[in-house]
Amino acid sequence: MTVGALGVVYGDIGTSPLYALKEVFHGGHVAPTADNILGVLSLLFWTMTIIVSIKYVLLILRADNHGEGGLIAMLALATNAVNDKPKLRAVLLLVGLFGTAIFYGDAVITPAMTVLGAVEGIDVYAPEYHDVIVPLTLVVLAGLFAVQRFGTGGIGKAFGPVMLVWFAVIAALGLPHILENPHILIAVNPYYAFSFCMAHKLVAFVALGAVVLVVTGGEALYADLGHFGKQPIRIAWYGVVMPALVLNYFGQGAMLLEHPEAIENPFFRLAPAWAEMPLFALATMAAVVASQALITAAFSVTKQAVQLGILPRMRILHTSVRDIGQIYVPFVNWGLFVFIVLAVVLFGSSSKLAGAYGIAVTIDMTITTVMTFFVVRYGWKYPLWLCLAATLFFFCIDVTFLASNMLKLIAGGWFPLMIGIGMFTLMLTWKQGRSLLSNKLREDAIDLPSFLEAVFAHPPVRVSGTAVFLSAEVGVTPNALLHNLKHNKVLHEQNLFVNVKHHEVPWVGFDKRVQVESLGRDCWAVSLNFGFKNEPDVPEALSMLAAQGVILEEMETSYFLSRDIVIPTIGSGMSMWREKLFASMHRNAAAAADFLHLPTNRIVELGSKVEI
């Protein structure tokens, strides 16, 4: 599990030595003098220690939602903790939605940055081939996205060993330079970081925007908690990742003390001449691993967002019969690819992309800290002073890094922010649109028990088999039943009125999956409960009713769905352009039948128009 965590969790942060130290000095604001090198190294070391080692590994990993982590899991924890405070809950929900949306900006920038940073080794070894850097980067990325549909199972098995070799190599690259110049180790003293900040106040503040690159994979620690558990993630960090990163960064610093001109690309300058090409190949492989981790996370976040009702249903393909977490979302895959190609072509180098990198990460880090406060205070019921002590220090650091990164807004920070704001608009529109649609349907709805009582006063013809009516609301007559009686004038022998509920917890066990209530005359109201990481397989869940005497014959069961066509109208809902956007999203959402795993040859869809 620890080796697996190396491959998935630490791909992003593990490839930061390719560009992090270089970017602090890039642009000439910070001269590579001995004092500045010691000060910057001290900043890098203590940034890693405080944000990753203490904040994420020690504190945030404790805030698991039934073993799951990530911003959506944290959002569920925080909003549930303040359920009795509806206004605060609404604000936290908006903040959490924005954090989830901004993640997609990070998922675009990270693959572009890491692969470009690796391929730029060409400039060190063969500068005459500089013009092939961008095309080669695009070829590597195209290959990476093309293989996603085959699943990451086979590739994933190699990720851990590849990253283990990577961390061993970067540690081995730095160690000889440290042994040649052990004086560099005094940078562990935080005095040098403080001294650098005091000597170069404004410049040091600007430099923080590049320093944060050493912790850009910190959110992945928490996001992948459910895959590996706390212990393997902690062992991997303290035992392998942090020691290797520290040795490499300090090795780069030791080399720069002797050869400050190597600042153009200190990582690749660490290697002896004979190791240049193998290191270039290994760096490219490590960059692919880092990119894969973000792509996989984007698929996972999208699936969770769909099941929580903050994104429309999408086509989700399972690439493994054993591992439920291995999924492929075609729309997200190729959408990411388009924006990543745009980023590579638009910026053209890792140095320019560094201007775009950091804003998305620091926003998410700040939001995670804010959410943690509400979980610790209202969920875990700790005293206020302890909650403030545990989170205020990290909040101040996160905000400082965020403020520094906001200075890069014009230089490229607008790009991930634009993606995040676009996704936030889609999420908010979908969530509010669904609420409007639900309210409208509820207004026009007929109470189910009363309706059945009226129907059975003059019963229609009963035909053999079972009808399963999917309903968005409990106790409400489904439109599909109304249309079936109106047009076909029959009722099946058995009728199930099924409501599928997605809860703000990762997993709901089989013991709580099905709730059933008899309505008489072989009619039942059924509620199916799923967590946001459960697979919503309705036929499988309904098969559990056999224990309660409700037998469903597969070939005699029909599933009736209402297909609502949304008509935007001027009124008290959303603005017209957002209502039209929602109507388009609703129309193009993946079929509920696919999402709920209904058998395609047993589905009947009956439509109606709904004005919002």
Coordinates of C-alpha atoms in Angstrom, one line a residue:
M1 CA 0.0 0.0 0.0
T2 CA 2.9 2.4 0.8
V3 CA 4.5 1.7 -2.7
G4 CA 1.1 2.2 -4.3
A5 CA 0.7 5.5 -2.4
L6 CA 4.1 6.6 -3.8
G7 CA 2.7 6.2 -7.4
V8 CA -0.7 7.8 -7.0
V9 CA -0.5 10.2 -4.1
Y10 CA 2.9 11.7 -4.5
G11 CA 3.3 12.0 -8.3
D12 CA 2.6 15.7 -8.4
I13 CA 4.6 16.8 -5.3
G14 CA 7.4 14.3 -6.3
T15 CA 8.0 16.0 -9.6
S16 CA 8.2 19.6 -8.2
P17 CA 12.0 19.5 -8.1
L18 CA 11.9 19.7 -11.9
Y19 CA 10.9 23.4 -11.7
A20 CA 10.2 24.7 -8.1
L21 CA 13.7 26.0 -7.1
K22 CA 14.3 27.3 -10.7
E23 CA 11.1 29.3 -10.7
V24 CA 11.9 31.2 -7.4
F25 CA 15.0 32.7 -9.1
H26 CA 13.4 33.0 -12.6
G27 CA 12.9 36.5 -13.8
G28 CA 15.8 38.0 -12.0
H29 CA 13.9 39.3 -9.0
V30 CA 16.0 37.2 -6.7
A31 CA 19.7 37.0 -7.4
P32 CA 21.3 33.5 -6.9
T33 CA 23.7 34.8 -4.1
A34 CA 24.8 32.5 -1.2
D35 CA 22.5 34.3 1.3
N36 CA 19.5 34.2 -1.1
I37 CA 20.1 30.5 -1.9
L38 CA 20.2 29.6 1.8
G39 CA 17.1 31.8 2.5
V40 CA 15.1 30.3 -0.3
L41 CA 16.1 26.7 0.6
S42 CA 15.0 27.4 4.2
L43 CA 11.7 28.7 2.9
L44 CA 11.2 25.6 0.8
F45 CA 12.1 23.3 3.6
W46 CA 9.8 24.9 6.2
T47 CA 6.9 25.3 3.7
M48 CA 7.0 21.5 3.1
T49 CA 7.3 20.9 6.8
I50 CA 4.4 23.1 7.9
I51 CA 2.0 22.6 5.1
V52 CA 2.5 18.9 4.2
S53 CA 4.1 17.3 7.2
I54 CA 2.1 19.0 9.9
K55 CA -1.1 20.4 8.3
Y56 CA -2.0 17.6 5.9
V57 CA -0.2 14.5 7.2
L58 CA -0.9 15.1 10.9
L59 CA -4.1 17.2 11.0
I60 CA -6.2 17.0 7.8
L61 CA -5.9 13.3 7.4
R62 CA -7.7 12.9 10.7
A63 CA -10.8 14.5 9.1
D64 CA -11.9 11.5 7.2
N65 CA -15.5 10.9 6.1
H66 CA -16.0 7.2 6.8
G67 CA -12.4 6.6 5.6
E68 CA -12.7 8.9 2.5
G69 CA -10.9 12.2 2.0
G70 CA -10.9 15.0 -0.5
L71 CA -12.7 18.3 -0.7
I72 CA -16.1 16.7 -1.5
A73 CA -15.8 14.5 1.6
M74 CA -14.7 17.5 3.7
L75 CA -17.7 19.5 2.3
A76 CA -20.1 16.7 3.4
L77 CA -18.5 16.6 6.8
A78 CA -18.6 20.4 7.3
T79 CA -22.2 20.9 6.0
N80 CA -23.5 18.0 8.1
A81 CA -21.7 19.5 11.2
V82 CA -23.7 22.8 10.8
N83 CA -27.1 21.3 9.8
D84 CA -28.8 23.3 12.5
K85 CA -27.4 26.5 11.1
P86 CA -29.0 26.8 7.6
K87 CA -27.4 30.1 6.6
L88 CA -23.9 29.0 7.5
R89 CA -24.5 25.7 5.8
A90 CA -25.5 27.5 2.6
V91 CA -22.4 29.6 2.7
L92 CA -20.1 26.6 3.3
L93 CA -21.8 24.8 0.5
L94 CA -21.0 27.6 -1.9
V95 CA -17.4 27.8 -0.7
G96 CA -17.1 24.0 -1.0
L97 CA -18.6 24.1 -4.5
F98 CA -16.1 26.8 -5.6
G99 CA -13.2 24.7 -4.2
T100 CA -14.4 21.6 -6.1
A101 CA -14.8 23.7 -9.3
I102 CA -11.3 25.3 -9.0
F103 CA -9.9 21.7 -8.7
Y104 CA -10.5 21.4 -12.5
G105 CA -8.2 24.3 -13.1
D106 CA -5.5 22.5 -11.2
A107 CA -6.2 19.3 -13.2
V108 CA -5.5 21.2 -16.4
I109 CA -2.4 23.1 -15.2
T110 CA -0.6 20.1 -13.5
P111 CA -0.2 17.8 -16.5
A112 CA 0.8 20.7 -18.7
M113 CA 3.4 21.9 -16.2
T114 CA 4.9 18.6 -15.2
V115 CA 5.3 17.2 -18.7
L116 CA 6.6 20.5 -20.0
G117 CA 9.1 20.7 -17.1
A118 CA 10.4 17.2 -17.9
V119 CA 10.6 17.6 -21.6
E120 CA 12.5 20.9 -21.2
G121 CA 15.5 18.8 -20.2
I122 CA 16.2 18.9 -23.9
D123 CA 17.3 22.5 -23.5
V124 CA 20.1 21.3 -21.1
Y125 CA 21.2 18.3 -23.1
A126 CA 20.5 19.4 -26.7
P127 CA 19.6 23.0 -26.9
E128 CA 19.6 22.9 -30.7
Y129 CA 16.3 20.9 -30.4
H130 CA 14.5 23.5 -28.4
D131 CA 11.7 23.8 -31.0
V132 CA 10.6 20.2 -30.5
I133 CA 9.8 20.8 -26.8
V134 CA 6.1 21.8 -27.3
P135 CA 5.3 19.3 -30.1
L136 CA 6.9 16.5 -28.0
T137 CA 5.0 17.5 -24.9
L138 CA 1.7 17.4 -26.9
V139 CA 2.6 13.9 -28.3
V140 CA 3.3 12.6 -24.7
L141 CA 0.0 14.1 -23.4
A142 CA -2.0 12.8 -26.4
G143 CA -0.7 9.3 -25.8
L144 CA -1.6 9.6 -22.1
F145 CA -5.2 10.7 -22.7
A146 CA -5.7 8.2 -25.5
V147 CA -4.9 5.2 -23.2
Q148 CA -7.3 6.3 -20.5
R149 CA -10.2 4.4 -22.0
F150 CA -8.3 1.1 -21.5
G151 CA -8.2 1.7 -17.7
T152 CA -5.4 2.5 -15.4
G153 CA -5.2 -0.9 -13.8
G154 CA -2.2 -2.2 -15.7
I155 CA -0.4 1.2 -15.8
G156 CA -1.2 1.8 -12.1
K157 CA 0.7 -1.3 -11.1
A158 CA 3.9 0.2 -12.5
F159 CA 3.3 3.7 -11.0
G160 CA 4.5 2.8 -7.5
P161 CA 7.8 1.1 -8.6
V162 CA 8.5 3.9 -11.1
M163 CA 8.1 6.6 -8.4
L164 CA 10.1 4.6 -6.0
V165 CA 13.0 4.6 -8.5
W166 CA 12.3 8.3 -9.1
F167 CA 12.6 9.2 -5.5
A168 CA 15.8 7.0 -5.1
V169 CA 17.3 8.7 -8.1
I170 CA 16.5 12.3 -7.1
A171 CA 17.9 11.6 -3.6
A172 CA 21.1 10.1 -5.2
L173 CA 21.4 13.2 -7.5
G174 CA 21.4 15.6 -4.6
L175 CA 23.5 13.7 -2.0
P176 CA 27.0 14.0 -3.7
H177 CA 26.6 17.8 -4.0
I178 CA 25.6 18.0 -0.3
L179 CA 28.6 16.0 0.7
E180 CA 30.8 18.3 -1.4
N181 CA 29.3 21.3 0.3
P182 CA 27.7 20.3 3.6
H183 CA 27.5 24.0 4.6
I184 CA 24.2 24.0 2.7
L185 CA 22.6 22.1 5.6
I186 CA 22.5 25.2 7.8
A187 CA 19.5 26.2 5.7
V188 CA 17.4 23.9 7.9
N189 CA 17.6 26.7 10.4
P190 CA 14.4 28.8 10.0
Y191 CA 16.4 31.9 10.8
Y192 CA 17.6 31.9 7.2
A193 CA 14.0 31.9 5.8
F194 CA 13.1 34.8 8.2
S195 CA 16.3 36.7 7.4
F196 CA 15.6 36.4 3.6
C197 CA 12.0 37.6 4.1
M198 CA 13.2 40.6 6.2
A199 CA 16.0 41.5 3.8
H200 CA 13.7 41.3 0.6
K201 CA 10.3 42.1 1.9
L202 CA 8.4 42.7 -1.3
V203 CA 10.5 40.4 -3.4
A204 CA 10.2 37.6 -0.9
F205 CA 6.4 38.0 -0.9
V206 CA 6.4 37.7 -4.7
A207 CA 8.8 34.7 -4.5
L208 CA 6.2 32.9 -2.3
G209 CA 4.2 32.4 -5.4
A210 CA 7.0 30.1 -6.7
V211 CA 7.8 28.6 -3.3
V212 CA 4.3 27.1 -3.1
L213 CA 5.2 24.9 -6.1
V214 CA 6.9 22.6 -3.6
V215 CA 3.6 21.6 -2.0
T216 CA 1.3 21.6 -5.0
G217 CA 0.5 17.9 -4.5
G218 CA -0.6 18.4 -0.9
E219 CA -4.3 18.2 -1.7
A220 CA -3.7 14.8 -3.3
L221 CA -2.7 13.5 0.1
Y222 CA -6.1 14.1 1.4
A223 CA -8.0 13.3 -1.8
D224 CA -6.5 9.8 -2.0
L225 CA -7.1 8.9 1.6
G226 CA -9.8 6.4 0.8
H227 CA -7.6 4.5 -1.7
F228 CA -4.7 3.8 0.7
G229 CA -5.5 4.8 4.3
K230 CA -3.7 7.1 6.6
Q231 CA -0.8 4.8 7.6
P232 CA 0.6 4.0 4.2
I233 CA 0.4 7.7 3.2
R234 CA 2.2 8.8 6.3
I235 CA 4.9 6.1 6.0
A236 CA 5.5 7.0 2.3
W237 CA 5.8 10.7 3.2
Y238 CA 8.1 10.5 6.2
G239 CA 10.1 7.4 5.0
V240 CA 10.6 8.1 1.3
V241 CA 9.1 11.3 -0.2
M242 CA 10.2 14.1 2.1
P243 CA 13.8 12.8 2.7
A244 CA 14.2 12.4 -1.1
L245 CA 12.8 15.9 -1.8
V246 CA 14.9 17.5 0.9
L247 CA 18.1 15.8 -0.4
N248 CA 17.4 16.9 -4.0
Y249 CA 16.5 20.5 -3.1
F250 CA 19.5 20.8 -0.8
G251 CA 21.7 19.2 -3.5
Q252 CA 20.4 21.8 -6.0
G253 CA 21.2 24.5 -3.5
A254 CA 24.7 23.1 -2.8
M255 CA 25.5 23.1 -6.6
L256 CA 24.2 26.6 -7.0
L257 CA 26.5 27.9 -4.3
E258 CA 29.4 26.7 -6.5
H259 CA 27.8 27.3 -9.9
P260 CA 25.1 30.0 -9.7
E261 CA 24.9 30.0 -13.5
A262 CA 23.2 26.6 -13.3
I263 CA 20.1 28.3 -12.1
E264 CA 18.6 28.1 -15.7
N265 CA 17.7 24.4 -14.9
P266 CA 19.4 23.2 -11.7
F267 CA 17.6 19.9 -11.5
F268 CA 19.0 18.5 -14.8
R269 CA 22.4 20.1 -14.0
L270 CA 22.7 17.8 -11.0
A271 CA 23.3 14.8 -13.2
P272 CA 26.7 13.7 -14.5
A273 CA 27.1 13.6 -18.3
W274 CA 26.6 9.8 -18.6
A275 CA 23.2 10.0 -16.8
E276 CA 21.6 12.8 -18.8
M277 CA 19.5 10.7 -21.2
P278 CA 18.3 8.1 -18.6
L279 CA 17.4 11.0 -16.3
F280 CA 15.4 12.7 -19.1
A281 CA 13.5 9.5 -19.8
L282 CA 12.8 8.8 -16.1
A283 CA 11.7 12.5 -15.6
T284 CA 9.2 12.1 -18.5
M285 CA 7.9 8.9 -17.0
A286 CA 7.5 10.5 -13.6
A287 CA 5.7 13.5 -15.2
V288 CA 3.3 11.1 -16.9
V289 CA 2.6 9.5 -13.5
A290 CA 2.0 12.9 -11.9
S291 CA -0.4 13.8 -14.7
Q292 CA -2.2 10.4 -14.4
A293 CA -2.8 11.0 -10.7
L294 CA -4.7 14.3 -11.5
I295 CA -6.6 12.8 -14.4
T296 CA -7.8 9.9 -12.2
A297 CA -8.7 12.3 -9.5
A298 CA -10.7 14.4 -12.0
F299 CA -12.7 11.3 -12.9
S300 CA -13.3 10.4 -9.3
V301 CA -14.4 14.0 -8.3
T302 CA -16.7 14.1 -11.3
K303 CA -18.4 10.9 -10.3
Q304 CA -18.9 12.1 -6.7
A305 CA -20.2 15.5 -7.9
V306 CA -22.7 13.7 -10.2
Q307 CA -24.0 11.5 -7.4
L308 CA -24.3 14.5 -5.0
G309 CA -26.4 16.3 -7.7
I310 CA -23.9 19.2 -8.4
L311 CA -23.1 18.1 -11.9
P312 CA -25.4 16.5 -14.6
R313 CA -25.2 12.8 -15.2
M314 CA -22.4 11.8 -17.5
R315 CA -21.4 8.6 -19.2
I316 CA -19.1 6.7 -16.7
L317 CA -17.4 3.5 -17.9
H318 CA -15.9 1.0 -15.5
T319 CA -12.5 -0.2 -16.6
S320 CA -12.1 -3.0 -14.0
V321 CA -14.4 -5.8 -12.8
R322 CA -12.7 -5.8 -9.4
D323 CA -11.9 -2.2 -8.5
I324 CA -14.9 0.0 -8.4
G325 CA -12.7 3.1 -8.3
Q326 CA -11.3 2.5 -11.7
I327 CA -13.5 4.6 -14.0
Y328 CA -13.3 6.4 -17.3
V329 CA -15.4 9.5 -18.0
P330 CA -15.0 10.3 -21.8
F331 CA -16.4 13.9 -21.6
V332 CA -14.0 14.8 -18.7
N333 CA -11.1 13.1 -20.4
W334 CA -11.3 14.9 -23.7
G335 CA -12.4 18.2 -22.1
L336 CA -9.3 18.2 -19.9
F337 CA -7.2 17.3 -23.0
V338 CA -8.5 20.2 -25.0
F339 CA -7.7 22.7 -22.2
I340 CA -4.3 21.2 -21.5
V341 CA -3.3 21.5 -25.2
L342 CA -4.6 25.1 -25.0
A343 CA -2.4 25.7 -21.9
V344 CA 0.8 24.2 -23.5
V345 CA 0.4 26.1 -26.8
L346 CA -0.7 29.3 -25.1
F347 CA 2.1 29.4 -22.5
G348 CA 4.8 27.4 -24.2
S349 CA 7.2 26.8 -21.3
S350 CA 7.1 25.7 -17.7
S351 CA 8.3 29.1 -16.5
K352 CA 5.4 30.8 -18.1
L353 CA 3.0 28.2 -16.9
A354 CA 4.3 28.8 -13.4
G355 CA 2.5 32.1 -13.6
A356 CA -0.7 30.1 -13.9
Y357 CA 0.3 27.4 -11.4
G358 CA -0.4 27.9 -7.7
I359 CA -3.6 29.9 -7.6
A360 CA -5.9 26.9 -7.9
V361 CA -3.9 24.9 -5.4
T362 CA -3.7 27.7 -2.8
I363 CA -7.5 28.4 -3.1
D364 CA -8.2 24.8 -2.4
M365 CA -5.7 24.7 0.5
T366 CA -7.4 27.7 2.1
I367 CA -10.9 26.3 1.6
T368 CA -9.8 23.0 3.1
T369 CA -8.5 24.8 6.2
V370 CA -11.7 26.7 6.6
M371 CA -13.8 23.6 6.3
T372 CA -11.5 21.8 8.8
F373 CA -12.4 24.5 11.4
F374 CA -16.1 23.8 11.2
V375 CA -15.6 20.0 11.3
V376 CA -13.4 20.3 14.4
R377 CA -15.6 22.9 16.1
Y378 CA -19.1 21.7 15.3
G379 CA -18.6 18.1 14.2
W380 CA -16.0 17.0 16.8
K381 CA -17.2 19.5 19.5
Y382 CA -13.8 20.7 20.5
P383 CA -13.4 24.0 22.5
L384 CA -13.2 27.1 20.4
W385 CA -9.7 28.0 21.5
L386 CA -8.4 24.6 20.5
C387 CA -10.1 24.8 17.1
L388 CA -8.6 28.3 16.5
A389 CA -5.2 27.1 17.6
A390 CA -5.4 24.1 15.2
T391 CA -6.5 26.0 12.1
L392 CA -5.8 29.8 12.4
F393 CA -2.0 29.4 12.0
F394 CA -2.5 27.3 8.8
F395 CA -5.1 29.7 7.6
C396 CA -2.7 32.7 7.9
I397 CA -0.1 30.8 5.9
D398 CA -2.6 29.7 3.3
V399 CA -3.9 33.2 2.8
T400 CA -0.3 34.6 2.6
F401 CA 0.5 32.1 -0.2
L402 CA -2.8 32.8 -1.9
A403 CA -2.2 36.6 -1.8
S404 CA 1.3 36.1 -3.3
N405 CA -0.2 33.9 -6.1
M406 CA -2.8 36.5 -6.9
L407 CA 0.0 38.7 -8.1
K408 CA 0.4 36.2 -10.9
L409 CA -3.2 36.8 -12.0
I410 CA -2.3 38.8 -15.1
A411 CA 0.8 36.6 -16.0
G412 CA -1.4 33.5 -16.3
G413 CA -3.3 32.9 -13.1
W414 CA -6.4 34.0 -14.9
F415 CA -6.4 30.7 -16.9
P416 CA -7.1 28.2 -14.1
L417 CA -9.3 30.8 -12.4
M418 CA -11.4 31.1 -15.6
I419 CA -11.8 27.3 -15.7
G420 CA -12.8 27.2 -12.1
I421 CA -15.3 30.1 -12.4
G422 CA -16.8 28.3 -15.5
M423 CA -17.2 25.1 -13.6
F424 CA -18.6 26.9 -10.6
T425 CA -21.2 28.5 -12.8
L426 CA -22.2 25.1 -14.3
M427 CA -22.4 23.5 -10.8
L428 CA -24.4 26.3 -9.3
T429 CA -26.8 26.5 -12.3
W430 CA -27.3 22.7 -12.2
K431 CA -27.9 22.6 -8.4
Q432 CA -30.3 25.6 -8.5
G433 CA -32.0 24.4 -11.7
R434 CA -32.7 21.0 -10.1
S435 CA -34.1 22.7 -7.1
L436 CA -36.5 24.8 -9.3
L437 CA -37.5 21.7 -11.3
S438 CA -38.1 19.7 -8.1
N439 CA -40.2 22.5 -6.6
K440 CA -42.3 22.8 -9.8
L441 CA -42.9 19.1 -9.9
R442 CA -43.9 19.1 -6.2
E443 CA -46.4 21.9 -6.8
D444 CA -48.1 19.9 -9.6
A445 CA -47.7 16.6 -7.8
I446 CA -50.5 14.3 -6.6
D447 CA -50.1 12.5 -3.2
L448 CA -49.4 8.8 -4.1
P449 CA -51.5 7.0 -1.4
S450 CA -54.5 9.2 -2.2
F451 CA -54.1 8.7 -5.9
L452 CA -53.8 4.9 -5.5
E453 CA -57.0 4.9 -3.3
A454 CA -58.8 6.7 -6.1
V455 CA -57.5 4.4 -8.8
F456 CA -58.5 1.2 -6.9
A457 CA -62.0 2.6 -6.3
H458 CA -62.5 1.7 -10.0
P459 CA -59.5 -0.5 -10.7
P460 CA -58.1 -0.7 -14.3
V461 CA -57.1 -4.0 -15.9
R462 CA -54.2 -5.7 -14.1
V463 CA -51.5 -7.3 -16.3
S464 CA -48.8 -9.8 -15.3
G465 CA -45.4 -8.7 -14.3
T466 CA -43.8 -5.9 -12.2
A467 CA -43.7 -2.2 -12.9
V468 CA -40.9 -0.2 -11.3
F469 CA -41.7 3.6 -11.4
L470 CA -38.6 5.8 -10.7
S471 CA -39.6 8.9 -8.7
A472 CA -37.5 11.9 -7.6
E473 CA -39.8 12.5 -4.6
V474 CA -41.0 10.1 -1.9
G475 CA -44.8 9.8 -1.6
V476 CA -45.5 11.6 -4.9
T477 CA -47.3 10.1 -7.9
P478 CA -44.7 9.6 -10.7
N479 CA -45.6 11.3 -14.0
A480 CA -44.8 8.0 -15.7
L481 CA -47.6 6.2 -13.8
L482 CA -50.1 9.0 -14.8
H483 CA -49.1 8.7 -18.5
N484 CA -49.2 4.9 -18.4
L485 CA -52.7 4.8 -17.0
K486 CA -53.8 7.6 -19.4
H487 CA -52.5 5.9 -22.6
N488 CA -52.3 2.2 -21.8
K489 CA -55.1 2.0 -19.2
V490 CA -53.5 -0.9 -17.4
L491 CA -51.8 -1.5 -14.1
H492 CA -49.2 -4.3 -13.4
E493 CA -49.7 -7.1 -10.9
Q494 CA -46.8 -5.6 -8.8
N495 CA -46.0 -1.9 -8.7
L496 CA -42.9 -0.5 -7.0
F497 CA -42.5 3.2 -6.5
V498 CA -38.7 3.7 -6.2
N499 CA -36.9 6.7 -4.9
V500 CA -33.1 6.7 -5.2
K501 CA -31.3 8.8 -2.5
H502 CA -27.7 9.9 -2.6
H503 CA -26.3 10.7 0.8
E504 CA -23.5 13.0 1.8
V505 CA -21.4 10.0 3.0
P506 CA -19.0 8.0 0.9
W507 CA -20.5 4.6 1.5
V508 CA -23.9 3.2 2.5
G509 CA -23.8 -0.5 3.5
F510 CA -26.1 -3.2 2.2
D511 CA -27.9 -3.3 5.6
K512 CA -29.2 0.2 5.0
R513 CA -29.5 0.0 1.2
V514 CA -33.3 -0.7 1.0
Q515 CA -36.3 0.7 2.9
V516 CA -39.7 -0.6 1.9
E517 CA -43.3 0.3 2.9
S518 CA -46.4 -1.6 1.7
L519 CA -49.1 0.6 0.1
G520 CA -51.5 -2.4 -0.2
R521 CA -52.8 -4.3 -3.3
D522 CA -49.2 -5.4 -4.2
C523 CA -47.9 -1.8 -4.3
W524 CA -44.8 -0.8 -2.4
A525 CA -42.9 2.5 -1.8
V526 CA -39.2 1.7 -1.9
S527 CA -36.3 4.0 -1.0
L528 CA -32.8 3.0 -2.1
N529 CA -29.8 4.6 -0.3
F530 CA -26.4 5.1 -1.8
G531 CA -23.3 7.0 -0.7
F532 CA -21.4 9.3 -3.2
K533 CA -18.8 6.5 -3.8
N534 CA -21.4 3.7 -4.1
E535 CA -22.4 2.4 -7.5
P536 CA -26.1 3.2 -7.9
D537 CA -27.2 -0.3 -9.2
V538 CA -31.0 -0.3 -8.9
P539 CA -31.7 -3.9 -10.1
E540 CA -29.1 -5.2 -7.7
A541 CA -30.6 -3.2 -4.8
L542 CA -34.2 -4.3 -5.6
S543 CA -33.1 -7.9 -5.6
M544 CA -32.7 -7.5 -1.8
L545 CA -36.5 -7.1 -1.5
A546 CA -36.8 -10.9 -1.9
A547 CA -36.0 -11.2 1.8
Q548 CA -39.2 -9.2 2.5
G549 CA -41.4 -11.3 0.2
V550 CA -41.2 -9.0 -2.9
I551 CA -40.0 -11.2 -5.8
L552 CA -38.9 -9.5 -9.0
E553 CA -38.6 -11.8 -12.1
E554 CA -35.9 -10.1 -14.3
M555 CA -37.7 -10.8 -17.6
E556 CA -41.1 -9.7 -16.3
T557 CA -40.0 -6.4 -14.8
S558 CA -40.3 -3.1 -16.6
Y559 CA -38.8 0.1 -15.5
F560 CA -40.8 3.3 -16.1
L561 CA -39.0 6.6 -16.2
S562 CA -40.3 10.2 -16.6
R563 CA -38.4 12.2 -19.2
D564 CA -39.0 15.8 -18.3
I565 CA -38.4 18.5 -20.9
V566 CA -37.4 21.8 -19.2
I567 CA -39.0 25.0 -20.7
P568 CA -37.3 28.2 -19.4
T569 CA -39.7 31.0 -18.7
I570 CA -39.4 34.6 -17.4
G571 CA -40.3 34.6 -13.7
S572 CA -38.8 34.3 -10.2
G573 CA -36.4 31.5 -11.0
M574 CA -32.9 32.1 -12.3
S575 CA -31.9 34.6 -15.0
M576 CA -33.0 33.6 -18.5
W577 CA -29.5 32.7 -19.7
R578 CA -29.0 30.4 -16.7
E579 CA -32.4 28.7 -17.2
K580 CA -31.5 28.1 -20.8
L581 CA -28.1 26.7 -19.8
F582 CA -29.8 24.4 -17.3
A583 CA -32.3 23.3 -19.9
S584 CA -29.4 22.5 -22.2
M585 CA -27.5 20.6 -19.5
H586 CA -30.7 18.7 -18.5
R587 CA -31.4 17.8 -22.2
N588 CA -27.8 16.5 -22.8
A589 CA -27.3 14.7 -19.5
A590 CA -26.6 11.0 -19.8
A591 CA -29.7 8.8 -19.6
A592 CA -30.8 8.0 -16.0
A593 CA -31.2 4.4 -17.2
D594 CA -27.4 4.1 -17.8
F595 CA -26.6 5.9 -14.5
L596 CA -28.8 3.6 -12.5
H597 CA -27.7 0.4 -14.4
L598 CA -31.2 -0.4 -15.6
P599 CA -31.4 -3.2 -18.3
T600 CA -31.8 -1.4 -21.6
N601 CA -34.4 -3.9 -23.0
R602 CA -36.8 -3.4 -20.0
I603 CA -37.1 0.5 -20.0
V604 CA -40.2 2.6 -20.9
E605 CA -39.7 6.4 -21.0
L606 CA -42.7 8.7 -20.9
G607 CA -42.1 12.4 -21.3
S608 CA -43.7 15.7 -20.2
K609 CA -42.9 19.4 -20.4
V610 CA -42.1 21.4 -17.2
E611 CA -41.9 25.1 -17.1
I612 CA -39.4 26.7 -14.7

